[in-house]
Amino acid sequence: MPDTPPPKTRLDTTRLQKIAQAYWESAALMAAVELEIFTAIARGHDTIPALAKAVGISERNAERLSTALVAMTLLERSGPDRNARFSNAPDVQRFLVKDSDRYAGPWILFTKPRWTAYGELSQRLRSRTENRLGAYTEFTVEDARRYHAATYSIGMGAARLFSRSVDLAGRKLLLDLGGGSGAYSIVATETYPGLKAIVLDLPPVTVVANEYIAANKAQDRVSTLAGDFTTTPFPQRVDVVVMASNLPQYEPALIRLVVGKAFAALVTGGEMHLVGETLHDDRRGPLSAALWGLNEGVFGSTGIAHTESEVKGYLQDAGFAEVAVHPFVPGVLSRIAGRKPA
């Protein structure tokens, strides 16, 4: 019998197109935040003419952008006619209307300054130059201010979730490694009376952390320690160590080093929590962790995405017991914790 040719495989161009157009979606969302589209709609400027006037663009461009935002399910419209009224989707209303205490607009714009770098992804991945700090090499106070203007609001949300998820009653001292704005420390010490916290981060970052600590009137509860957590000695006899939202920034050896130092600093019965973007053990996702790992290649760090089991292993190898993965933000963040045994 003659050989049967293999069946032809149709390239799923629709799926590939959707991936490629994600750039447009990001640009549309960022433009809407910068133009304060969602804030204008929340304040009653909910038709094309009113919206255009409120944000200072033409009616044609207001229609173009609002049509895209409806298709992205960020806006809802009352009907198909051109006189329709618009309203914000519930999550948009909660997080993208200015002056809300949950406003996350700066977080949406967080990656915009990096677009040039992402546009050079293939060239940057060819580079063999690496260092442990990646994008944070030569980080200045002004860099830290811009960074935490973007991350503070979402960090406070994660900090509230952490303090609801973890019982720190009776704990006395929390060490917040790479604590950035100090969000976890600010919220934890407010939630649990008697708890004090130390934020250990790079010197420029602690300058900014002190500003957020003062803004939250937490100076009597939270202090800072400027340094590099790979080399700076840790305070001793702490009850809790938290390292949050930065796991893909670091290589396995670095995390093992830091976890070992944390184990030595903890009192018997103390606990450590690693909160960050982690891959499932089959390494098929989630996408968020995979992309944060890729981000480190863009900026030349030695960081890489870690699986949940790998992170558990870092804790277990240091001597922690009762190590477990706990639900945190599904598809985005895991919380992996262990306790120092007697």
mmCIF file of N, CA and C in Angstrom, residues 102-174:
data_model
loop_
_atom_site.group_PDB
_atom_site.id
_atom_site.type_symbol
_atom_site.label_atom_id
_atom_site.label_comp_id
_atom_site.label_asym_id
_atom_site.label_seq_id
_atom_site.Cartn_x
_atom_site.Cartn_y
_atom_site.Cartn_z
ATOM 1 N N ARG A 102 -9.108 52.127 47.132
ATOM 2 C CA ARG A 102 -8.632 50.898 46.493
ATOM 3 C C ARG A 102 -8.145 51.165 45.067
ATOM 4 N N TYR A 103 -7.929 52.419 44.727
ATOM 5 C CA TYR A 103 -7.536 52.777 43.365
ATOM 6 C C TYR A 103 -6.222 52.114 42.987
ATOM 7 N N ALA A 104 -6.227 51.387 41.864
ATOM 8 C CA ALA A 104 -5.045 50.646 41.420
ATOM 9 C C ALA A 104 -4.553 51.110 40.061
ATOM 10 N N GLY A 105 -4.910 52.341 39.677
ATOM 11 C CA GLY A 105 -4.463 52.857 38.389
ATOM 12 C C GLY A 105 -2.963 52.816 38.198
ATOM 13 N N PRO A 106 -2.160 53.238 39.196
ATOM 14 C CA PRO A 106 -0.708 53.169 39.010
ATOM 15 C C PRO A 106 -0.196 51.752 38.749
ATOM 16 N N TRP A 107 -0.862 50.761 39.323
ATOM 17 C CA TRP A 107 -0.442 49.371 39.068
ATOM 18 C C TRP A 107 -0.689 48.999 37.611
ATOM 19 N N ILE A 108 -1.808 49.464 37.032
ATOM 20 C CA ILE A 108 -2.093 49.186 35.629
ATOM 21 C C ILE A 108 -1.002 49.777 34.734
ATOM 22 N N LEU A 109 -0.457 50.919 35.128
ATOM 23 C CA LEU A 109 0.563 51.599 34.329
ATOM 24 C C LEU A 109 1.978 51.131 34.665
ATOM 25 N N PHE A 110 2.094 50.168 35.551
ATOM 26 C CA PHE A 110 3.395 49.746 36.079
ATOM 27 C C PHE A 110 4.372 49.334 34.981
ATOM 28 N N THR A 111 3.893 48.572 34.000
ATOM 29 C CA THR A 111 4.805 48.048 32.984
ATOM 30 C C THR A 111 5.001 48.992 31.803
ATOM 31 N N LYS A 112 4.273 50.104 31.754
ATOM 32 C CA LYS A 112 4.384 50.977 30.574
ATOM 33 C C LYS A 112 5.809 51.465 30.333
ATOM 34 N N PRO A 113 6.547 51.898 31.363
ATOM 35 C CA PRO A 113 7.930 52.332 31.096
ATOM 36 C C PRO A 113 8.826 51.218 30.581
ATOM 37 N N ARG A 114 8.370 49.976 30.653
ATOM 38 C CA ARG A 114 9.196 48.839 30.229
ATOM 39 C C ARG A 114 8.884 48.400 28.801
ATOM 40 N N TRP A 115 7.978 49.096 28.128
ATOM 41 C CA TRP A 115 7.570 48.638 26.801
ATOM 42 C C TRP A 115 8.733 48.575 25.826
ATOM 43 N N THR A 116 9.628 49.551 25.897
ATOM 44 C CA THR A 116 10.784 49.525 25.002
ATOM 45 C C THR A 116 11.607 48.259 25.228
ATOM 46 N N ALA A 117 11.795 47.916 26.488
ATOM 47 C CA ALA A 117 12.563 46.721 26.811
ATOM 48 C C ALA A 117 11.874 45.461 26.298
ATOM 49 N N TYR A 118 10.548 45.377 26.481
ATOM 50 C CA TYR A 118 9.831 44.203 25.992
ATOM 51 C C TYR A 118 9.870 44.128 24.469
ATOM 52 N N GLY A 119 9.907 45.293 23.812
ATOM 53 C CA GLY A 119 10.018 45.308 22.356
ATOM 54 C C GLY A 119 11.354 44.783 21.867
ATOM 55 N N GLU A 120 12.330 44.730 22.770
ATOM 56 C CA GLU A 120 13.660 44.208 22.455
ATOM 57 C C GLU A 120 13.861 42.813 23.054
ATOM 58 N N LEU A 121 12.770 42.107 23.287
ATOM 59 C CA LEU A 121 12.855 40.842 24.018
ATOM 60 C C LEU A 121 13.831 39.859 23.384
ATOM 61 N N SER A 122 13.750 39.671 22.088
ATOM 62 C CA SER A 122 14.618 38.666 21.464
ATOM 63 C C SER A 122 16.092 39.029 21.625
ATOM 64 N N GLN A 123 16.409 40.335 21.437
ATOM 65 C CA GLN A 123 17.807 40.746 21.607
ATOM 66 C C GLN A 123 18.256 40.560 23.052
ATOM 67 N N ARG A 124 17.402 40.902 23.989
ATOM 68 C CA ARG A 124 17.780 40.810 25.399
ATOM 69 C C ARG A 124 17.946 39.359 25.840
ATOM 70 N N LEU A 125 17.147 38.467 25.281
ATOM 71 C CA LEU A 125 17.292 37.056 25.633
ATOM 72 C C LEU A 125 18.590 36.467 25.075
ATOM 73 N N ARG A 126 19.149 37.101 24.050
ATOM 74 C CA ARG A 126 20.437 36.641 23.519
ATOM 75 C C ARG A 126 21.610 37.071 24.400
ATOM 76 N N SER A 127 21.394 38.052 25.248
ATOM 77 C CA SER A 127 22.473 38.564 26.087
ATOM 78 C C SER A 127 22.888 37.518 27.111
ATOM 79 N N ARG A 128 24.179 37.410 27.366
ATOM 80 C CA ARG A 128 24.705 36.483 28.368
ATOM 81 C C ARG A 128 25.071 37.211 29.662
ATOM 82 N N THR A 129 24.799 38.509 29.732
ATOM 83 C CA THR A 129 25.130 39.289 30.923
ATOM 84 C C THR A 129 24.008 39.157 31.948
ATOM 85 N N GLU A 130 24.348 38.740 33.162
ATOM 86 C CA GLU A 130 23.350 38.569 34.222
ATOM 87 C C GLU A 130 23.874 39.135 35.539
ATOM 88 N N ASN A 131 22.960 39.508 36.404
ATOM 89 C CA ASN A 131 23.312 39.881 37.774
ATOM 90 C C ASN A 131 22.117 39.602 38.661
ATOM 91 N N ARG A 132 22.339 39.577 39.944
ATOM 92 C CA ARG A 132 21.293 39.158 40.870
ATOM 93 C C ARG A 132 20.174 40.185 41.044
ATOM 94 N N LEU A 133 20.432 41.444 40.723
ATOM 95 C CA LEU A 133 19.419 42.477 40.942
ATOM 96 C C LEU A 133 18.629 42.836 39.691
ATOM 97 N N GLY A 134 19.096 42.473 38.512
ATOM 98 C CA GLY A 134 18.357 42.739 37.294
ATOM 99 C C GLY A 134 17.981 44.199 37.146
ATOM 100 N N ALA A 135 16.677 44.468 37.074
ATOM 101 C CA ALA A 135 16.178 45.831 36.873
ATOM 102 C C ALA A 135 16.480 46.737 38.053
ATOM 103 N N TYR A 136 16.895 46.152 39.189
ATOM 104 C CA TYR A 136 17.091 46.956 40.396
ATOM 105 C C TYR A 136 18.557 47.295 40.638
ATOM 106 N N THR A 137 19.402 47.043 39.635
ATOM 107 C CA THR A 137 20.776 47.512 39.703
ATOM 108 C C THR A 137 20.779 49.038 39.640
ATOM 109 N N GLU A 138 21.560 49.665 40.497
ATOM 110 C CA GLU A 138 21.645 51.125 40.546
ATOM 111 C C GLU A 138 20.269 51.764 40.779
ATOM 112 N N PHE A 139 19.442 51.110 41.552
ATOM 113 C CA PHE A 139 18.101 51.600 41.897
ATOM 114 C C PHE A 139 18.258 52.849 42.767
ATOM 115 N N THR A 140 17.558 53.925 42.412
ATOM 116 C CA THR A 140 17.647 55.174 43.156
ATOM 117 C C THR A 140 16.389 55.389 43.992
ATOM 118 N N VAL A 141 16.428 56.406 44.844
ATOM 119 C CA VAL A 141 15.245 56.743 45.639
ATOM 120 C C VAL A 141 14.090 57.123 44.724
ATOM 121 N N GLU A 142 14.371 57.881 43.671
ATOM 122 C CA GLU A 142 13.299 58.257 42.741
ATOM 123 C C GLU A 142 12.750 57.036 42.008
ATOM 124 N N ASP A 143 13.618 56.086 41.661
ATOM 125 C CA ASP A 143 13.139 54.826 41.074
ATOM 126 C C ASP A 143 12.203 54.119 42.050
ATOM 127 N N ALA A 144 12.606 54.089 43.317
ATOM 128 C CA ALA A 144 11.789 53.418 44.329
ATOM 129 C C ALA A 144 10.449 54.124 44.503
ATOM 130 N N ARG A 145 10.442 55.449 44.434
ATOM 131 C CA ARG A 145 9.173 56.178 44.565
ATOM 132 C C ARG A 145 8.234 55.837 43.410
ATOM 133 N N ARG A 146 8.773 55.815 42.187
ATOM 134 C CA ARG A 146 7.923 55.473 41.037
ATOM 135 C C ARG A 146 7.412 54.039 41.147
ATOM 136 N N TYR A 147 8.301 53.141 41.537
ATOM 137 C CA TYR A 147 7.939 51.727 41.637
ATOM 138 C C TYR A 147 6.814 51.532 42.649
ATOM 139 N N HIS A 148 6.977 52.122 43.824
ATOM 140 C CA HIS A 148 5.997 51.865 44.873
ATOM 141 C C HIS A 148 4.746 52.724 44.756
ATOM 142 N N ALA A 149 4.797 53.795 43.978
ATOM 143 C CA ALA A 149 3.556 54.484 43.634
ATOM 144 C C ALA A 149 2.648 53.541 42.856
ATOM 145 N N ALA A 150 3.274 52.653 42.071
ATOM 146 C CA ALA A 150 2.503 51.681 41.295
ATOM 147 C C ALA A 150 2.077 50.482 42.126
ATOM 148 N N THR A 151 2.954 50.007 43.010
ATOM 149 C CA THR A 151 2.690 48.740 43.690
ATOM 150 C C THR A 151 2.020 48.886 45.056
ATOM 151 N N TYR A 152 2.005 50.089 45.611
ATOM 152 C CA TYR A 152 1.520 50.263 46.988
ATOM 153 C C TYR A 152 0.060 49.853 47.143
ATOM 154 N N SER A 153 -0.804 50.329 46.252
ATOM 155 C CA SER A 153 -2.236 50.056 46.438
ATOM 156 C C SER A 153 -2.533 48.568 46.372
ATOM 157 N N ILE A 154 -1.936 47.880 45.389
ATOM 158 C CA ILE A 154 -2.194 46.443 45.280
ATOM 159 C C ILE A 154 -1.474 45.681 46.388
ATOM 160 N N GLY A 155 -0.330 46.240 46.838
ATOM 161 C CA GLY A 155 0.375 45.629 47.962
ATOM 162 C C GLY A 155 -0.432 45.696 49.245
ATOM 163 N N MET A 156 -1.119 46.800 49.453
ATOM 164 C CA MET A 156 -1.973 46.912 50.639
ATOM 165 C C MET A 156 -3.120 45.910 50.582
ATOM 166 N N GLY A 157 -3.653 45.685 49.387
ATOM 167 C CA GLY A 157 -4.701 44.676 49.255
ATOM 168 C C GLY A 157 -4.193 43.295 49.594
ATOM 169 N N ALA A 158 -3.002 42.941 49.095
ATOM 170 C CA ALA A 158 -2.413 41.642 49.417
ATOM 171 C C ALA A 158 -2.089 41.545 50.899
ATOM 172 N N ALA A 159 -1.659 42.668 51.488
ATOM 173 C CA ALA A 159 -1.334 42.678 52.918
ATOM 174 C C ALA A 159 -2.578 42.445 53.769
ATOM 175 N N ARG A 160 -3.685 43.043 53.383
ATOM 176 C CA ARG A 160 -4.942 42.808 54.123
ATOM 177 C C ARG A 160 -5.345 41.342 54.029
ATOM 178 N N LEU A 161 -5.192 40.770 52.828
ATOM 179 C CA LEU A 161 -5.515 39.356 52.648
ATOM 180 C C LEU A 161 -4.607 38.490 53.511
ATOM 181 N N PHE A 162 -3.328 38.818 53.560
ATOM 182 C CA PHE A 162 -2.388 38.053 54.383
ATOM 183 C C PHE A 162 -2.797 38.100 55.849
ATOM 184 N N SER A 163 -3.118 39.283 56.346
ATOM 185 C CA SER A 163 -3.454 39.414 57.767
ATOM 186 C C SER A 163 -4.802 38.790 58.107
ATOM 187 N N ARG A 164 -5.661 38.600 57.100
ATOM 188 C CA ARG A 164 -6.898 37.844 57.326
ATOM 189 C C ARG A 164 -6.647 36.344 57.280
ATOM 190 N N SER A 165 -5.641 35.935 56.514
ATOM 191 C CA SER A 165 -5.389 34.506 56.289
ATOM 192 C C SER A 165 -4.502 33.877 57.342
ATOM 193 N N VAL A 166 -3.656 34.673 57.989
ATOM 194 C CA VAL A 166 -2.656 34.156 58.917
ATOM 195 C C VAL A 166 -2.910 34.728 60.301
ATOM 196 N N ASP A 167 -2.991 33.868 61.287
ATOM 197 C CA ASP A 167 -3.223 34.306 62.671
ATOM 198 C C ASP A 167 -1.881 34.639 63.321
ATOM 199 N N LEU A 168 -1.649 35.929 63.526
ATOM 200 C CA LEU A 168 -0.404 36.370 64.152
ATOM 201 C C LEU A 168 -0.619 36.830 65.593
ATOM 202 N N ALA A 169 -1.750 36.451 66.159
ATOM 203 C CA ALA A 169 -2.022 36.832 67.554
ATOM 204 C C ALA A 169 -0.927 36.278 68.461
ATOM 205 N N GLY A 170 -0.405 37.116 69.330
ATOM 206 C CA GLY A 170 0.631 36.712 70.260
ATOM 207 C C GLY A 170 2.034 36.842 69.730
ATOM 208 N N ARG A 171 2.193 37.064 68.438
ATOM 209 C CA ARG A 171 3.522 37.261 67.878
ATOM 210 C C ARG A 171 4.030 38.652 68.258
ATOM 211 N N LYS A 172 5.354 38.777 68.391
ATOM 212 C CA LYS A 172 5.950 40.033 68.856
ATOM 213 C C LYS A 172 6.731 40.780 67.788
ATOM 214 N N LEU A 173 7.447 40.032 66.892
ATOM 215 C CA LEU A 173 8.325 40.706 65.939
ATOM 216 C C LEU A 173 8.263 40.022 64.581
ATOM 217 N N LEU A 174 7.962 40.805 63.554
ATOM 218 C CA LEU A 174 7.876 40.326 62.178
ATOM 219 C C LEU A 174 9.025 40.928 61.378
#
